[in-house]
Amino acid sequence: MKITFYGHACLGIEIKGIAILVDPFITGNPKASHIDINEIKADYILLTHAHQDHTLDVETIAKRTNAVIVSNFEIASYYGNKGFKNHTMNHGGSWNFDFGKLKYVIALHTSSFADGTYGGQPGGFVIEGEHKNIYIAGDTALTMDMKLIPMRTKLDLAILPIGSNFTMDVEDAIIASDFVECDKVLGYHFDTFGYIEINHDDAKRKFFDKGKDLMLLDIGGSIEL
Ligand code: NI
Ligand code: MN
């Protein structure tokens, strides 16, 4: 499994040659101006919630790639009504896709499209694929529901928001990593806007002091699991 960070909360995940794109927000991110969205592969586009900093580039990329848009019922249907391929899910549900098993899990946040259209309830994803399991928290507060995840899935990586203001901060993400029983964390949802700028060294040290590993990728950077 290869995971590429495209800035903010956008991830490219490659499993068995299948390209999964999560929460595409690239053209609106000045820090990601070196990323060409026409180069990004997508067989699936997973959306945690409807906020524009997670959905801005969905239609452009889905039109070119014909990707299947996977999200909660309201978001997937919203794109379905516009003619895009889609797969509707809801909290607690799983589906076996060709890349692996995907579960839509609870996130504590809000979800509306930029025009005010209702975007259902926000979520995160657990992906079990190719002998590696990951949790993508989405935008969320620290929530006790995270404790349910390791009861079903032993995680190899937790992808957690750490920028505060709209989501968990670094300290809450450390507690979240305890809750999901995964000490290997990829941080996201930081630095894009003034409200969520963080000190990288400070964040990494706080994780290190708890015996945990916080990875912060450069935009365009990848890790192999
Ligand atoms: Ni959000
Ligand atoms: Mn966000």
Coordinates of C-alpha atoms and ligand atoms in Angstrom, one line a residue:
M1 CA 0.0 0.0 0.0
K2 CA 1.4 3.4 -1.1
I3 CA 0.1 6.6 0.4
T4 CA 0.8 10.0 -1.1
F5 CA 0.0 13.3 0.6
Y6 CA -1.5 15.9 -1.8
G7 CA -1.8 18.5 0.9
H8 CA -4.4 19.4 3.5
A9 CA -6.6 16.3 3.8
C10 CA -6.1 14.9 0.3
L11 CA -4.5 11.5 0.0
G12 CA -3.7 9.2 -2.8
I13 CA -3.8 5.5 -1.8
E14 CA -2.6 2.7 -4.1
I15 CA -3.6 -0.8 -3.3
K16 CA -3.0 -3.7 -5.8
G17 CA -2.6 -1.1 -8.6
I18 CA -6.0 0.4 -7.8
A19 CA -5.9 4.2 -7.2
I20 CA -8.0 5.7 -4.4
L21 CA -8.2 9.4 -3.9
V22 CA -9.4 10.9 -0.6
D23 CA -10.9 14.4 -0.2
P24 CA -9.4 16.2 -3.2
F25 CA -8.7 19.8 -2.4
I26 CA -5.7 20.8 -4.5
T27 CA -6.4 23.7 -6.8
G28 CA -7.6 25.8 -3.8
N29 CA -4.5 25.1 -1.8
P30 CA -1.7 27.5 -2.6
K31 CA 0.7 25.2 -0.8
A32 CA -0.1 22.5 -3.4
S33 CA 0.4 24.6 -6.5
H34 CA 3.1 22.2 -7.7
I35 CA 0.6 19.3 -7.9
D36 CA -1.1 18.9 -11.3
I37 CA -4.6 17.5 -10.8
N38 CA -4.6 16.2 -14.4
E39 CA -1.8 13.8 -13.4
I40 CA -3.7 12.3 -10.4
K41 CA -5.1 8.8 -10.8
A42 CA -8.4 7.8 -9.3
D43 CA -10.5 4.7 -9.7
Y44 CA -12.3 5.7 -6.5
I45 CA -12.8 9.0 -4.8
L46 CA -13.6 8.7 -1.1
L47 CA -15.1 11.7 0.6
T48 CA -15.2 12.0 4.4
H49 CA -17.6 15.0 4.4
A50 CA -18.9 17.7 2.1
H51 CA -16.8 20.8 3.2
Q52 CA -15.2 22.5 0.3
D53 CA -11.7 21.9 1.6
H54 CA -12.4 18.2 1.0
T55 CA -14.5 18.3 -2.2
L56 CA -13.3 21.2 -4.3
D57 CA -11.7 19.1 -7.1
V58 CA -14.0 16.1 -7.0
E59 CA -16.0 16.9 -10.2
T60 CA -12.9 17.9 -12.3
I61 CA -11.1 14.7 -11.4
A62 CA -14.1 12.4 -11.6
K63 CA -15.0 13.7 -15.0
R64 CA -11.6 12.8 -16.3
T65 CA -11.1 9.5 -14.5
N66 CA -14.7 8.2 -14.3
A67 CA -13.9 7.4 -10.7
V68 CA -16.6 5.9 -8.4
I69 CA -17.4 8.5 -5.7
V70 CA -17.8 6.8 -2.3
S71 CA -19.2 8.6 0.7
N72 CA -22.2 8.9 3.0
F73 CA -25.7 8.6 1.4
E74 CA -26.2 12.4 1.0
I75 CA -22.8 13.2 -0.6
A76 CA -22.6 10.2 -2.9
S77 CA -26.2 10.8 -4.0
Y78 CA -25.4 14.5 -4.6
Y79 CA -22.8 13.5 -7.1
G80 CA -25.0 10.7 -8.4
N81 CA -27.7 13.2 -9.3
K82 CA -25.1 15.1 -11.3
G83 CA -24.3 12.0 -13.3
F84 CA -21.2 10.7 -11.5
K85 CA -20.7 7.1 -10.7
N86 CA -21.1 6.6 -7.0
H87 CA -21.5 4.2 -4.1
T88 CA -23.5 5.3 -1.1
M89 CA -22.6 4.2 2.4
N90 CA -23.5 5.2 6.0
H91 CA -21.9 4.9 9.4
G92 CA -21.0 1.5 10.6
G93 CA -21.4 -0.1 7.1
S94 CA -18.7 -1.9 5.2
W95 CA -18.4 -3.0 1.6
N96 CA -15.9 -5.3 -0.1
F97 CA -14.4 -3.3 -3.0
D98 CA -11.8 -4.7 -5.4
F99 CA -9.1 -2.9 -3.4
G100 CA -10.2 -4.2 0.0
K101 CA -12.8 -3.8 2.7
L102 CA -14.0 -0.2 3.3
K103 CA -15.9 0.9 6.4
Y104 CA -17.5 4.3 7.0
V105 CA -17.0 5.3 10.6
I106 CA -18.1 8.1 12.8
A107 CA -16.4 11.5 12.9
L108 CA -17.5 14.4 15.1
H109 CA -17.7 17.4 12.9
T110 CA -20.2 19.0 10.5
S111 CA -20.9 18.5 6.8
S112 CA -22.4 20.9 4.2
F113 CA -21.5 21.8 0.7
A114 CA -20.2 25.2 -0.2
D115 CA -23.7 26.3 -1.4
G116 CA -25.3 25.2 1.9
T117 CA -26.6 21.8 0.5
Y118 CA -26.9 19.3 3.3
G119 CA -23.9 16.9 3.3
G120 CA -25.2 14.3 5.7
Q121 CA -23.2 13.4 8.7
P122 CA -19.4 13.5 8.5
G123 CA -17.3 10.3 8.7
G124 CA -13.9 8.7 8.4
F125 CA -12.8 5.5 6.7
V126 CA -11.2 2.2 7.8
I127 CA -9.5 0.4 4.9
E128 CA -8.5 -3.2 5.1
G129 CA -6.4 -3.9 2.1
E130 CA -3.4 -5.9 1.0
H131 CA -2.6 -7.1 4.6
K132 CA -2.4 -3.5 5.8
N133 CA -5.1 -1.7 7.6
I134 CA -5.5 2.1 7.9
Y135 CA -7.8 4.5 9.5
I136 CA -8.5 7.9 7.9
A137 CA -10.2 9.9 10.6
G138 CA -11.5 12.8 8.5
D139 CA -12.2 16.1 10.1
T140 CA -13.1 15.1 13.7
A141 CA -12.9 16.0 17.3
L142 CA -11.4 13.4 19.7
T143 CA -14.3 11.0 20.2
M144 CA -14.9 7.9 22.4
D145 CA -16.2 6.2 19.2
M146 CA -12.6 5.8 18.1
K147 CA -12.3 3.1 20.8
L148 CA -14.6 0.9 18.7
I149 CA -12.2 0.7 15.8
P150 CA -9.5 -1.6 17.3
M151 CA -12.2 -4.0 18.4
R152 CA -12.6 -5.0 14.8
T153 CA -9.4 -3.9 13.1
K154 CA -5.8 -4.0 14.0
L155 CA -4.4 -0.8 12.4
D156 CA -1.0 -0.4 10.8
L157 CA -1.5 3.4 10.4
A158 CA -3.8 6.1 11.7
I159 CA -4.2 9.2 9.6
L160 CA -5.3 11.9 12.0
P161 CA -6.0 15.7 11.8
I162 CA -3.7 17.7 14.0
G163 CA -4.2 21.3 13.1
S164 CA -6.8 22.2 15.8
N165 CA -9.4 25.0 15.4
F166 CA -11.6 22.8 13.1
T167 CA -10.4 19.4 14.4
M168 CA -8.3 17.7 17.0
D169 CA -5.0 19.3 17.9
V170 CA -1.7 17.4 18.5
E171 CA -2.5 16.5 22.1
D172 CA -5.9 15.1 21.2
A173 CA -4.5 13.2 18.3
I174 CA -2.1 11.5 20.7
I175 CA -5.0 10.4 22.8
A176 CA -6.8 9.3 19.6
S177 CA -3.9 7.1 18.7
D178 CA -4.3 5.5 22.1
F179 CA -8.0 5.0 21.4
V180 CA -7.4 3.4 18.0
E181 CA -4.4 1.4 19.4
C182 CA -2.0 2.6 16.7
D183 CA 1.2 4.4 17.5
K184 CA 2.1 5.1 13.9
V185 CA 0.4 8.2 12.8
L186 CA 0.3 10.3 9.7
G187 CA -0.7 13.9 10.5
Y188 CA -2.9 15.9 8.1
H189 CA -5.2 18.9 8.1
F190 CA -2.5 21.3 9.2
D191 CA -0.7 24.4 7.9
T192 CA -3.1 25.0 4.9
F193 CA -4.7 28.1 6.5
G194 CA -3.6 30.5 9.2
Y195 CA -6.0 28.9 11.7
I196 CA -4.3 25.5 11.5
E197 CA -0.6 26.3 11.3
I198 CA 1.5 24.1 13.6
N199 CA 5.1 23.7 14.8
H200 CA 6.2 20.5 13.1
D201 CA 9.2 19.8 15.5
D202 CA 7.0 20.4 18.5
A203 CA 4.3 18.1 17.2
K204 CA 6.7 15.3 16.4
R205 CA 8.4 15.7 19.8
K206 CA 5.1 15.4 21.7
F207 CA 4.3 12.1 19.9
F208 CA 7.9 10.9 20.4
D209 CA 7.7 11.6 24.2
K210 CA 4.7 9.2 24.3
G211 CA 6.5 6.5 22.4
K212 CA 4.6 7.2 19.2
D213 CA 5.7 8.1 15.7
L214 CA 4.2 11.2 13.9
M215 CA 4.9 11.4 10.2
L216 CA 4.5 14.7 8.4
L217 CA 4.9 14.3 4.6
D218 CA 5.9 17.1 2.2
I219 CA 3.1 17.8 -0.2
G220 CA 3.6 15.2 -3.0
G221 CA 5.5 12.9 -0.7
S222 CA 4.7 9.3 -0.2
I223 CA 5.1 6.4 2.3
E224 CA 5.0 2.7 1.6
L225 CA 3.2 0.5 4.1
Ligands
NI1 NI -14.5 20.0 7.5
MN2 MN -11.6 20.4 6.7

